[in-house]
Tab-separated table of C-alpha atoms in Angstrom:
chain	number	residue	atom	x	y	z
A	1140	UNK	CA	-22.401	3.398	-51.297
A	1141	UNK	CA	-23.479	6.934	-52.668
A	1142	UNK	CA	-20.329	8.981	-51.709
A	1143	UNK	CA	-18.267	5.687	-52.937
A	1144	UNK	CA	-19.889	5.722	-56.496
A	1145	UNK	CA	-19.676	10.096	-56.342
A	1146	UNK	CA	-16.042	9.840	-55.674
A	1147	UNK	CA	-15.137	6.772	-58.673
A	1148	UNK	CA	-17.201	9.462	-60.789
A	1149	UNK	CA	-15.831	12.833	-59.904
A	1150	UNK	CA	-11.930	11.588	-58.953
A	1151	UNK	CA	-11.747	8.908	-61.192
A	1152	UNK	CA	-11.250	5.071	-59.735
A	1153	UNK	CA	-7.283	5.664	-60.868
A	1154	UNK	CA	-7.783	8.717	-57.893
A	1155	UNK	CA	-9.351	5.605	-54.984
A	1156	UNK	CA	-6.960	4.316	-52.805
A	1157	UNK	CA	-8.207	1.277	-50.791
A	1158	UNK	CA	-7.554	1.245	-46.819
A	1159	UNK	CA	-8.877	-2.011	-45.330
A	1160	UNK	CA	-9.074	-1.039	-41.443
A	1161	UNK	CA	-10.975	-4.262	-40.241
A	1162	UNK	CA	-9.012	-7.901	-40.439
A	1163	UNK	CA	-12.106	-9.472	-41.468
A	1164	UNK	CA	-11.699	-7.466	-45.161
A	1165	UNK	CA	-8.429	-8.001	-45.886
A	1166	UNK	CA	-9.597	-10.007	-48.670
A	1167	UNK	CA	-10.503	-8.083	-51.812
A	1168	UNK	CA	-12.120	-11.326	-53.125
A	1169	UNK	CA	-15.137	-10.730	-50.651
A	1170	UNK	CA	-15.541	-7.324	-51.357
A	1171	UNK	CA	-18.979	-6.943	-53.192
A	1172	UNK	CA	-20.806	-4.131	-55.049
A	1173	UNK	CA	-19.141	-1.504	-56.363
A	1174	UNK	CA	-16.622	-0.863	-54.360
A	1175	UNK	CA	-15.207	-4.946	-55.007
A	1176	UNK	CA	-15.865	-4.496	-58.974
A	1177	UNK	CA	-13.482	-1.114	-59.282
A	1178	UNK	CA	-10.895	-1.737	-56.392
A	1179	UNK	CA	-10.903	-5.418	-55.446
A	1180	UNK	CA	-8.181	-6.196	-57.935
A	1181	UNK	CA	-6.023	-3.441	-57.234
A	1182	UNK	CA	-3.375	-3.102	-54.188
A	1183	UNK	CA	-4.596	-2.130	-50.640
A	1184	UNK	CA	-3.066	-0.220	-47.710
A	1185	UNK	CA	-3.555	-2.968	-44.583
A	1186	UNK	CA	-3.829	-0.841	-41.259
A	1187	UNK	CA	-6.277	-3.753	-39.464
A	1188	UNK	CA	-3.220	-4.420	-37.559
A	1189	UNK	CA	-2.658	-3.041	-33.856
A	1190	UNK	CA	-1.083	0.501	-33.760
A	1191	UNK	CA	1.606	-0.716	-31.833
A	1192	UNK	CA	2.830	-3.274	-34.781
A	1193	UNK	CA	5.035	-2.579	-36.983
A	1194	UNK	CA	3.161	-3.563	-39.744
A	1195	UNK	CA	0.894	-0.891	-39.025
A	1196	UNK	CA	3.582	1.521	-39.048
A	1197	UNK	CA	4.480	0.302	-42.278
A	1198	UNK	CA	1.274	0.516	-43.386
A	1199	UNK	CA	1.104	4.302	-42.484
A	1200	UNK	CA	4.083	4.462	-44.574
A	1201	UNK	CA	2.696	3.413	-47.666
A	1202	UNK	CA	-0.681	5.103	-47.603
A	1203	UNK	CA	1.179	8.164	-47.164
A	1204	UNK	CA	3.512	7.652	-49.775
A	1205	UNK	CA	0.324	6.693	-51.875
A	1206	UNK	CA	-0.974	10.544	-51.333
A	1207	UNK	CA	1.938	11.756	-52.536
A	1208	UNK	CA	1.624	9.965	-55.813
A	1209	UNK	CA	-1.669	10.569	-56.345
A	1210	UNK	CA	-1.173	14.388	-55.640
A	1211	UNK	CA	2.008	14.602	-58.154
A	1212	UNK	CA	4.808	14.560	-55.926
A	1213	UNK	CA	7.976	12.708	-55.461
A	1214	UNK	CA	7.658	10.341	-52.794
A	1215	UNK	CA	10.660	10.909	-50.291
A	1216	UNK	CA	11.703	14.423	-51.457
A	1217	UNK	CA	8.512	16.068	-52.373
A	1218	UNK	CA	6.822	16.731	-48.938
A	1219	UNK	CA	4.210	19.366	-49.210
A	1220	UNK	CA	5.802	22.970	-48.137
A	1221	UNK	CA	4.463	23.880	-44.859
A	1222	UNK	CA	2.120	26.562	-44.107
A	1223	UNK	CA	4.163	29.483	-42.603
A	1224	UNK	CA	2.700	29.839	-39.438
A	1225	UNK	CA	4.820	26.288	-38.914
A	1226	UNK	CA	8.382	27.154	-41.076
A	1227	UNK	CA	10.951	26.907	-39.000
A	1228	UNK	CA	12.586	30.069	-38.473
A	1229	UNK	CA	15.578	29.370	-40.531
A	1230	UNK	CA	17.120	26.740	-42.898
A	1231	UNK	CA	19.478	25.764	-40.535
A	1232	UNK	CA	16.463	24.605	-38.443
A	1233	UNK	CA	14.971	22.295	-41.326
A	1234	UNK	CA	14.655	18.749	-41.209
A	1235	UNK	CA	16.164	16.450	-43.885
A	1236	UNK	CA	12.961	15.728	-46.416
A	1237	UNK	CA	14.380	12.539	-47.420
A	1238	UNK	CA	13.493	11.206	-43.975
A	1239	UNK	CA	10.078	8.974	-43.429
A	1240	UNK	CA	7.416	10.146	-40.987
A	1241	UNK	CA	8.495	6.982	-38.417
A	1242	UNK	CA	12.268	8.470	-38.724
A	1243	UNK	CA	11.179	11.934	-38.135
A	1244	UNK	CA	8.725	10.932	-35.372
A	1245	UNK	CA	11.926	8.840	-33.687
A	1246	UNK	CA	13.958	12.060	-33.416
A	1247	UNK	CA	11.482	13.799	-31.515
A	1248	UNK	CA	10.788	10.997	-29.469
A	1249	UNK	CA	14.239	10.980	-28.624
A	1250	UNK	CA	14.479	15.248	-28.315
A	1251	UNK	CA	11.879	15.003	-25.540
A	1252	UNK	CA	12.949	11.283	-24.108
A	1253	UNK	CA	9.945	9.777	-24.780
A	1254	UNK	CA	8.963	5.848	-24.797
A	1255	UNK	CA	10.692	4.644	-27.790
A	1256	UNK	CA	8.353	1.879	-28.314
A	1257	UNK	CA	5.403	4.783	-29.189
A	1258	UNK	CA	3.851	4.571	-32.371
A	1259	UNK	CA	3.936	7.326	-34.505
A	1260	UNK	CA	0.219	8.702	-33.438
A	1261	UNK	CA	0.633	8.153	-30.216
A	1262	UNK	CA	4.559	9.528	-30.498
A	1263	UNK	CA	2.685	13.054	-32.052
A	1264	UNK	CA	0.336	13.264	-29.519
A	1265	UNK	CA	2.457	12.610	-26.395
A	1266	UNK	CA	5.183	15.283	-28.104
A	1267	UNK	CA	2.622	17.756	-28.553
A	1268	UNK	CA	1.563	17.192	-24.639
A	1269	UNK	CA	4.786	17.282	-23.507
A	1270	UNK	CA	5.399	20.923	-25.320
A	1271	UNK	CA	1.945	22.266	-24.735
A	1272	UNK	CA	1.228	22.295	-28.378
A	1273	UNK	CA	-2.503	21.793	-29.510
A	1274	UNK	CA	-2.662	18.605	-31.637
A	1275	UNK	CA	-4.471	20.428	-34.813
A	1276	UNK	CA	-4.377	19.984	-38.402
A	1277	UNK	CA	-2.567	16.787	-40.175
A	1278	UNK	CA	-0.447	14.136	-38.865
A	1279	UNK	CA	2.154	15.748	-41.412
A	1280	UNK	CA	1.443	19.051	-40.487
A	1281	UNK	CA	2.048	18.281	-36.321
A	1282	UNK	CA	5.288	16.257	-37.178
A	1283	UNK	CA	6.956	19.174	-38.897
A	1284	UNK	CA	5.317	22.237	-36.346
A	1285	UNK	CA	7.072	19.789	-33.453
A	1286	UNK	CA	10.498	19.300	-35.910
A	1287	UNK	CA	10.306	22.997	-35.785
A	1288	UNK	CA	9.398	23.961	-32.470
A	1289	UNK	CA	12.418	21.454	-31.260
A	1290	UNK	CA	14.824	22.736	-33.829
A	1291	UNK	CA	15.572	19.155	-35.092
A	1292	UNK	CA	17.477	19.578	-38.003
A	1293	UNK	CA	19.494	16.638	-40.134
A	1294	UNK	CA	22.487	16.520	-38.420
């Protein structure tokens, strides 16, 4: 409750995103206290779902394309720039920025012939297993070290 009502008053409740992660909240009606009085009538990102559904993956989608907004930048085109240690050694080497995570994440699953079916999580992790590659940092951050370390580019 206390780090709820410190971040509506230090971000701002236009700043809250809401990310119900249990089926038994999806709805905002029985949300109570402060948390149901500033973001029960606003939008959520659903991700009570199974990993493996693709509503889940959707899901992902959108709450990532919801940090994007809130941090200023144009979802689709506007990824963050990556920190150099994971740049790809040359343009040539870069990935197309218009793609989504889930279509980046499908061309390394397909670089290293992994199980299509994986989710995108599980599709990071198993890519950074297969290449010896310490899963560290953000989901982001491992998709684009991997789309480096493969050479995937938009072709």
């Amino acid at each position: 409750k206390k780090e709820f009502e410190y971040a509506e008053r230090t971000k701002g409740a236009d700043r809250l995103l809401s990310v119900v992660m249990e089926p038994a909240v999806r709805d905002a009606r029985s949300w109570r206290g402060g948390v149901g009085m500033v973001l029960g009538s606003r939008p959520f990102v659903d991700l009570s779902r199974a990993e493996t559904d693709a509503e889940w993956e959707r899901g992902l989608q959108a709450l990532y394309e919801s940090i994007l907004k809130l941090k200023g930048m144009a979802v689709g085109g506007g990824e963050p720039a990556l920190p150099s240690t994971f740049a790809p050694a040359s343009s040539s080497a870069s990935v197309d920025q218009q793609l989504t995570m889930l279509q980046k994440v499908e061309k390394i699953k397909e670089e290293l012939g992994l199980d299509p079916k994986l989710n995108i999580a599980k599709g990071v992790q198993e890519a950074n297993v297969s290449l010896g590659i310490e899963g560290s940092g953000t989901l982001h951050m491992q998709v684009e070290r991997l789309l480096a370390e493969l050479g995937i580019n938009d072709k």
